[in-house]
Amino acid sequence: MKKLMAANWKMYKTVEEGVQTATDLMQLLTSDSLQDREVLLCPSFTMLGAVGPILSKVPGCFLGAQNFYPAGQGAFTGEIAPEQLKALGCTYALAGHSERRHVLDEPDEFIGQKIVFGLHSGLNMILCIGETIAERQAGKVEEVLARQLAMGLANALSMATAKTLAVAYEPVWAIGTGEVAGPAEIVAAHAFVRAQLVSLLPEYGQKIRILYGGSVKPDNAGTIIHLDNVDGVLVGGASLQAKSFSQIVLA
Ligand code: PGA
């Protein structure tokens, strides 16, 4: 599988700004330069319709959503359904991002529902997991990752494949802080995630992509992307500028 280089723009940019950044990014990336890489942009809902056609010009670039509600349609004011996202060109979606777990208080069960519903709807899902600093200091990293994986995938085991599922390991203490996890911490966490995936999904666990996220920047991406069991990155802050994200994609 190609490495998946994903951008999470969070709640940044107007439509006009997003279109400009995506246009600049596509000029910096060509299908030749991508080779063993795929690129995923997850902008706000407001600009999915405008950014999608820009990405579709470069093979290997995909559009994703940061979130959705796990239902087909209905009376869910303010929410958005997978079918609505797919109609705008989304092929991927995130679930379980730390800001949704810790700022929006989404529980493991709800994240598991999103993974199942997203897969069922035909979206490729990225399950984000990661421990807080308190959990790390209490020696609970493996316990937390095992729980988040098991509950996130609880009802999805028959549907997840190496193409439809990726996992992003994002230690909460490294997100948006400038404090990147060290290579040894990343390798240990990814090896643990790999072992859990193999035991949960014997057929695909070895091949499911495991992304690292948390203060990935142009100057550390080259080291991180070549670590064992690192099959991509999920980038927040440094993905907001076309130049820095292109440097990460090509690192
Ligand atoms: P960051 O965010 O790169 O700004 O740390 C990563 C993420 O939230 O996915």
Coordinates of C-alpha atoms and ligand atoms in Angstrom, one line a residue, residues 8 10 94 97-99 128 170 174-178 213-217 234-239, ligand 1:
N8 CA -6.7 17.8 8.7
K10 CA -9.8 21.4 11.3
L94 CA -12.0 10.6 10.2
H97 CA -10.1 12.4 16.5
S98 CA -8.8 13.6 19.9
E99 CA -10.6 16.9 19.7
C128 CA -7.9 8.0 15.4
E170 CA -2.1 10.5 17.7
A174 CA 1.6 15.9 20.8
I175 CA -1.4 17.4 18.9
G176 CA -1.0 21.1 18.2
T177 CA 1.7 21.4 20.9
G178 CA 4.9 21.3 18.9
G213 CA -0.2 12.3 14.0
G214 CA 0.9 15.0 16.4
S215 CA 3.1 18.0 15.5
V216 CA 4.3 16.5 12.2
K217 CA 6.4 19.3 10.5
L234 CA -2.1 12.9 9.8
V235 CA -1.1 16.6 9.9
G236 CA -2.9 19.5 11.4
G237 CA -1.1 22.8 11.8
A238 CA 1.6 22.2 9.1
S239 CA -1.0 21.2 6.6
Ligands
PGA1 P1 -1.1 18.9 14.6 O1 -2.5 18.2 14.6 O2 -0.3 18.4 13.4 O3 -1.4 20.3 14.5 O4 -0.4 18.5 15.9 C1 -2.6 16.8 14.2 C2 -4.1 16.4 14.3 O5 -4.8 16.9 15.1 O6 -4.5 15.5 13.5

